[in-house]
Amino acid sequence: QVQLVESGGGLVQAGGSLRLSCAASGLTFSSYVMGWFRQAPGKGREFVAGIGRGGLSTNYVDSAKGRFTISRDNAKNTVYLQMNSLKPEDTAVYYCAADYGYQIATTPSSYDAWGRGTQVTVSS
């Protein structure tokens, strides 16, 4: 049974930083593209960042470029999202997702497994 568990969310002031982690189990982690999505109240689920199987390829939504960094440790079955210079508009529930594919997809429907999410709140 595939399980993805996010952690690291919380309340932070604008300009601050958070590091999200997603621990995966029940899958061959290195065979999955991993992604981070977010969903703000009343909005759809938005792609934030993705990382290829080996960790060499990454992709970001424009609003995250230069501020967020996705990384993975295949030995620990964990993917991370380092978020710096946070803004109030980054406030959302952040979800980790796994895709048994080769390309970094940006659409939620491409992903096969999801975590339950972790809340990130950025105060102004």
JSON list of C-alpha atoms in Angstrom, two decimals:
[
{"chain": "A", "resi": 1, "resn": "GLN", "atom": "CA", "xyz": [0.00, 0.00, 0.00]},
{"chain": "A", "resi": 2, "resn": "VAL", "atom": "CA", "xyz": [1.49, 3.30, -1.12]},
{"chain": "A", "resi": 3, "resn": "GLN", "atom": "CA", "xyz": [1.66, 5.93, 1.59]},
{"chain": "A", "resi": 4, "resn": "LEU", "atom": "CA", "xyz": [2.89, 9.50, 1.33]},
{"chain": "A", "resi": 5, "resn": "VAL", "atom": "CA", "xyz": [3.15, 11.53, 4.51]},
{"chain": "A", "resi": 6, "resn": "GLU", "atom": "CA", "xyz": [3.89, 15.24, 4.42]},
{"chain": "A", "resi": 7, "resn": "SER", "atom": "CA", "xyz": [5.36, 17.24, 7.29]},
{"chain": "A", "resi": 8, "resn": "GLY", "atom": "CA", "xyz": [6.95, 20.61, 7.94]},
{"chain": "A", "resi": 9, "resn": "GLY", "atom": "CA", "xyz": [4.04, 22.95, 7.37]},
{"chain": "A", "resi": 10, "resn": "GLY", "atom": "CA", "xyz": [3.12, 25.72, 9.77]},
{"chain": "A", "resi": 11, "resn": "LEU", "atom": "CA", "xyz": [2.61, 29.43, 10.29]},
{"chain": "A", "resi": 12, "resn": "VAL", "atom": "CA", "xyz": [5.36, 31.78, 9.14]},
{"chain": "A", "resi": 13, "resn": "GLN", "atom": "CA", "xyz": [5.66, 35.50, 8.52]},
{"chain": "A", "resi": 14, "resn": "ALA", "atom": "CA", "xyz": [6.10, 36.87, 5.03]},
{"chain": "A", "resi": 15, "resn": "GLY", "atom": "CA", "xyz": [9.72, 36.60, 3.98]},
{"chain": "A", "resi": 16, "resn": "GLY", "atom": "CA", "xyz": [10.28, 33.53, 6.11]},
{"chain": "A", "resi": 17, "resn": "SER", "atom": "CA", "xyz": [11.15, 29.97, 5.16]},
{"chain": "A", "resi": 18, "resn": "LEU", "atom": "CA", "xyz": [9.77, 26.49, 5.59]},
{"chain": "A", "resi": 19, "resn": "ARG", "atom": "CA", "xyz": [11.01, 23.07, 4.53]},
{"chain": "A", "resi": 20, "resn": "LEU", "atom": "CA", "xyz": [8.40, 20.50, 3.67]},
{"chain": "A", "resi": 21, "resn": "SER", "atom": "CA", "xyz": [9.18, 16.80, 3.69]},
{"chain": "A", "resi": 22, "resn": "CYS", "atom": "CA", "xyz": [7.29, 13.87, 2.21]},
{"chain": "A", "resi": 23, "resn": "ALA", "atom": "CA", "xyz": [8.13, 10.37, 3.36]},
{"chain": "A", "resi": 24, "resn": "ALA", "atom": "CA", "xyz": [7.08, 7.61, 0.98]},
{"chain": "A", "resi": 25, "resn": "SER", "atom": "CA", "xyz": [6.48, 3.93, 1.67]},
{"chain": "A", "resi": 26, "resn": "GLY", "atom": "CA", "xyz": [4.99, 0.97, -0.15]},
{"chain": "A", "resi": 27, "resn": "LEU", "atom": "CA", "xyz": [6.56, 1.84, -3.49]},
{"chain": "A", "resi": 28, "resn": "THR", "atom": "CA", "xyz": [9.88, 1.70, -5.29]},
{"chain": "A", "resi": 29, "resn": "PHE", "atom": "CA", "xyz": [10.57, 5.35, -4.68]},
{"chain": "A", "resi": 30, "resn": "SER", "atom": "CA", "xyz": [13.29, 5.77, -7.31]},
{"chain": "A", "resi": 31, "resn": "SER", "atom": "CA", "xyz": [10.82, 4.64, -10.00]},
{"chain": "A", "resi": 32, "resn": "TYR", "atom": "CA", "xyz": [8.51, 7.58, -9.40]},
{"chain": "A", "resi": 33, "resn": "VAL", "atom": "CA", "xyz": [8.50, 11.19, -10.45]},
{"chain": "A", "resi": 34, "resn": "MET", "atom": "CA", "xyz": [7.59, 13.23, -7.39]},
{"chain": "A", "resi": 35, "resn": "GLY", "atom": "CA", "xyz": [5.61, 16.43, -7.28]},
{"chain": "A", "resi": 36, "resn": "TRP", "atom": "CA", "xyz": [4.40, 19.08, -4.90]},
{"chain": "A", "resi": 37, "resn": "PHE", "atom": "CA", "xyz": [1.00, 20.67, -5.41]},
{"chain": "A", "resi": 38, "resn": "ARG", "atom": "CA", "xyz": [-0.94, 23.20, -3.38]},
{"chain": "A", "resi": 39, "resn": "GLN", "atom": "CA", "xyz": [-4.56, 24.13, -2.96]},
{"chain": "A", "resi": 40, "resn": "ALA", "atom": "CA", "xyz": [-5.80, 27.38, -1.50]},
{"chain": "A", "resi": 41, "resn": "PRO", "atom": "CA", "xyz": [-9.37, 27.76, -0.22]},
{"chain": "A", "resi": 42, "resn": "GLY", "atom": "CA", "xyz": [-11.82, 28.01, -3.11]},
{"chain": "A", "resi": 43, "resn": "LYS", "atom": "CA", "xyz": [-9.18, 27.23, -5.72]},
{"chain": "A", "resi": 44, "resn": "GLY", "atom": "CA", "xyz": [-8.07, 24.21, -7.70]},
{"chain": "A", "resi": 45, "resn": "ARG", "atom": "CA", "xyz": [-5.00, 22.12, -7.02]},
{"chain": "A", "resi": 46, "resn": "GLU", "atom": "CA", "xyz": [-1.95, 23.84, -8.50]},
{"chain": "A", "resi": 47, "resn": "PHE", "atom": "CA", "xyz": [1.37, 22.30, -9.53]},
{"chain": "A", "resi": 48, "resn": "VAL", "atom": "CA", "xyz": [4.23, 23.84, -7.56]},
{"chain": "A", "resi": 49, "resn": "ALA", "atom": "CA", "xyz": [7.32, 21.75, -8.32]},
{"chain": "A", "resi": 50, "resn": "GLY", "atom": "CA", "xyz": [8.33, 18.35, -9.63]},
{"chain": "A", "resi": 51, "resn": "ILE", "atom": "CA", "xyz": [11.50, 16.28, -9.70]},
{"chain": "A", "resi": 52, "resn": "GLY", "atom": "CA", "xyz": [12.54, 13.43, -11.92]},
{"chain": "A", "resi": 53, "resn": "ARG", "atom": "CA", "xyz": [13.34, 9.92, -10.80]},
{"chain": "A", "resi": 54, "resn": "GLY", "atom": "CA", "xyz": [17.06, 10.50, -10.41]},
{"chain": "A", "resi": 55, "resn": "GLY", "atom": "CA", "xyz": [16.74, 13.99, -9.01]},
{"chain": "A", "resi": 56, "resn": "LEU", "atom": "CA", "xyz": [18.53, 15.67, -11.91]},
{"chain": "A", "resi": 57, "resn": "SER", "atom": "CA", "xyz": [15.52, 17.22, -13.62]},
{"chain": "A", "resi": 58, "resn": "THR", "atom": "CA", "xyz": [13.18, 19.66, -11.94]},
{"chain": "A", "resi": 59, "resn": "ASN", "atom": "CA", "xyz": [10.29, 21.88, -12.93]},
{"chain": "A", "resi": 60, "resn": "TYR", "atom": "CA", "xyz": [8.60, 24.77, -11.12]},
{"chain": "A", "resi": 61, "resn": "VAL", "atom": "CA", "xyz": [5.57, 26.94, -11.49]},
{"chain": "A", "resi": 62, "resn": "ASP", "atom": "CA", "xyz": [6.67, 30.44, -12.44]},
{"chain": "A", "resi": 63, "resn": "SER", "atom": "CA", "xyz": [5.67, 31.90, -9.07]},
{"chain": "A", "resi": 64, "resn": "ALA", "atom": "CA", "xyz": [8.00, 29.47, -7.27]},
{"chain": "A", "resi": 65, "resn": "LYS", "atom": "CA", "xyz": [11.08, 29.89, -9.43]},
{"chain": "A", "resi": 66, "resn": "GLY", "atom": "CA", "xyz": [13.96, 31.42, -7.52]},
{"chain": "A", "resi": 67, "resn": "ARG", "atom": "CA", "xyz": [12.23, 30.92, -4.17]},
{"chain": "A", "resi": 68, "resn": "PHE", "atom": "CA", "xyz": [11.44, 27.21, -3.88]},
{"chain": "A", "resi": 69, "resn": "THR", "atom": "CA", "xyz": [13.77, 24.24, -4.34]},
{"chain": "A", "resi": 70, "resn": "ILE", "atom": "CA", "xyz": [12.64, 20.65, -4.72]},
{"chain": "A", "resi": 71, "resn": "SER", "atom": "CA", "xyz": [15.02, 17.81, -3.92]},
{"chain": "A", "resi": 72, "resn": "ARG", "atom": "CA", "xyz": [14.87, 14.11, -3.16]},
{"chain": "A", "resi": 73, "resn": "ASP", "atom": "CA", "xyz": [16.84, 11.49, -1.29]},
{"chain": "A", "resi": 74, "resn": "ASN", "atom": "CA", "xyz": [16.16, 8.11, -2.87]},
{"chain": "A", "resi": 75, "resn": "ALA", "atom": "CA", "xyz": [18.01, 6.34, -0.08]},
{"chain": "A", "resi": 76, "resn": "LYS", "atom": "CA", "xyz": [15.55, 7.80, 2.44]},
{"chain": "A", "resi": 77, "resn": "ASN", "atom": "CA", "xyz": [12.45, 7.60, 0.21]},
{"chain": "A", "resi": 78, "resn": "THR", "atom": "CA", "xyz": [11.87, 11.28, 0.87]},
{"chain": "A", "resi": 79, "resn": "VAL", "atom": "CA", "xyz": [11.20, 14.36, -1.23]},
{"chain": "A", "resi": 80, "resn": "TYR", "atom": "CA", "xyz": [11.64, 17.89, 0.07]},
{"chain": "A", "resi": 81, "resn": "LEU", "atom": "CA", "xyz": [10.42, 21.36, -0.78]},
{"chain": "A", "resi": 82, "resn": "GLN", "atom": "CA", "xyz": [12.52, 24.21, 0.56]},
{"chain": "A", "resi": 83, "resn": "MET", "atom": "CA", "xyz": [10.46, 27.38, 0.47]},
{"chain": "A", "resi": 84, "resn": "ASN", "atom": "CA", "xyz": [12.15, 30.74, 0.96]},
{"chain": "A", "resi": 85, "resn": "SER", "atom": "CA", "xyz": [10.91, 34.33, 0.74]},
{"chain": "A", "resi": 86, "resn": "LEU", "atom": "CA", "xyz": [7.39, 33.16, 1.45]},
{"chain": "A", "resi": 87, "resn": "LYS", "atom": "CA", "xyz": [4.47, 35.39, 0.52]},
{"chain": "A", "resi": 88, "resn": "PRO", "atom": "CA", "xyz": [0.88, 35.46, 1.81]},
{"chain": "A", "resi": 89, "resn": "GLU", "atom": "CA", "xyz": [-0.25, 34.15, -1.58]},
{"chain": "A", "resi": 90, "resn": "ASP", "atom": "CA", "xyz": [1.72, 30.95, -0.87]},
{"chain": "A", "resi": 91, "resn": "THR", "atom": "CA", "xyz": [-0.82, 30.10, 1.82]},
{"chain": "A", "resi": 92, "resn": "ALA", "atom": "CA", "xyz": [-2.38, 26.75, 0.96]},
{"chain": "A", "resi": 93, "resn": "VAL", "atom": "CA", "xyz": [-2.48, 23.08, 1.80]},
{"chain": "A", "resi": 94, "resn": "TYR", "atom": "CA", "xyz": [0.59, 21.50, 0.22]},
{"chain": "A", "resi": 95, "resn": "TYR", "atom": "CA", "xyz": [0.36, 17.97, -1.16]},
{"chain": "A", "resi": 96, "resn": "CYS", "atom": "CA", "xyz": [3.02, 15.50, -2.14]},
{"chain": "A", "resi": 97, "resn": "ALA", "atom": "CA", "xyz": [2.29, 13.23, -5.12]},
{"chain": "A", "resi": 98, "resn": "ALA", "atom": "CA", "xyz": [3.93, 10.31, -6.90]},
{"chain": "A", "resi": 99, "resn": "ASP", "atom": "CA", "xyz": [3.77, 9.54, -10.62]},
{"chain": "A", "resi": 100, "resn": "TYR", "atom": "CA", "xyz": [4.92, 6.24, -12.11]},
{"chain": "A", "resi": 101, "resn": "GLY", "atom": "CA", "xyz": [6.14, 7.99, -15.23]},
{"chain": "A", "resi": 102, "resn": "TYR", "atom": "CA", "xyz": [9.18, 9.46, -16.91]},
{"chain": "A", "resi": 103, "resn": "GLN", "atom": "CA", "xyz": [8.29, 13.10, -17.45]},
{"chain": "A", "resi": 104, "resn": "ILE", "atom": "CA", "xyz": [7.48, 15.66, -14.79]},
{"chain": "A", "resi": 105, "resn": "ALA", "atom": "CA", "xyz": [3.75, 16.14, -15.24]},
{"chain": "A", "resi": 106, "resn": "THR", "atom": "CA", "xyz": [2.05, 19.32, -14.06]},
{"chain": "A", "resi": 107, "resn": "THR", "atom": "CA", "xyz": [-1.54, 18.06, -14.04]},
{"chain": "A", "resi": 108, "resn": "PRO", "atom": "CA", "xyz": [-2.90, 16.40, -10.89]},
{"chain": "A", "resi": 109, "resn": "SER", "atom": "CA", "xyz": [-4.60, 13.63, -12.88]},
{"chain": "A", "resi": 110, "resn": "SER", "atom": "CA", "xyz": [-1.19, 12.34, -14.00]},
{"chain": "A", "resi": 111, "resn": "TYR", "atom": "CA", "xyz": [-0.20, 11.39, -10.47]},
{"chain": "A", "resi": 112, "resn": "ASP", "atom": "CA", "xyz": [-0.96, 7.98, -9.00]},
{"chain": "A", "resi": 113, "resn": "ALA", "atom": "CA", "xyz": [-0.69, 8.56, -5.27]},
{"chain": "A", "resi": 114, "resn": "TRP", "atom": "CA", "xyz": [-1.22, 11.48, -2.95]},
{"chain": "A", "resi": 115, "resn": "GLY", "atom": "CA", "xyz": [-0.51, 12.45, 0.62]},
{"chain": "A", "resi": 116, "resn": "ARG", "atom": "CA", "xyz": [-3.06, 14.08, 2.90]},
{"chain": "A", "resi": 117, "resn": "GLY", "atom": "CA", "xyz": [-1.39, 17.46, 2.81]},
{"chain": "A", "resi": 118, "resn": "THR", "atom": "CA", "xyz": [0.21, 19.89, 5.22]},
{"chain": "A", "resi": 119, "resn": "GLN", "atom": "CA", "xyz": [-1.02, 23.42, 5.88]},
{"chain": "A", "resi": 120, "resn": "VAL", "atom": "CA", "xyz": [1.24, 26.36, 5.11]},
{"chain": "A", "resi": 121, "resn": "THR", "atom": "CA", "xyz": [0.08, 29.76, 6.30]},
{"chain": "A", "resi": 122, "resn": "VAL", "atom": "CA", "xyz": [2.04, 32.91, 5.55]},
{"chain": "A", "resi": 123, "resn": "SER", "atom": "CA", "xyz": [1.04, 36.02, 7.47]},
{"chain": "A", "resi": 124, "resn": "SER", "atom": "CA", "xyz": [1.61, 39.52, 6.14]}
]
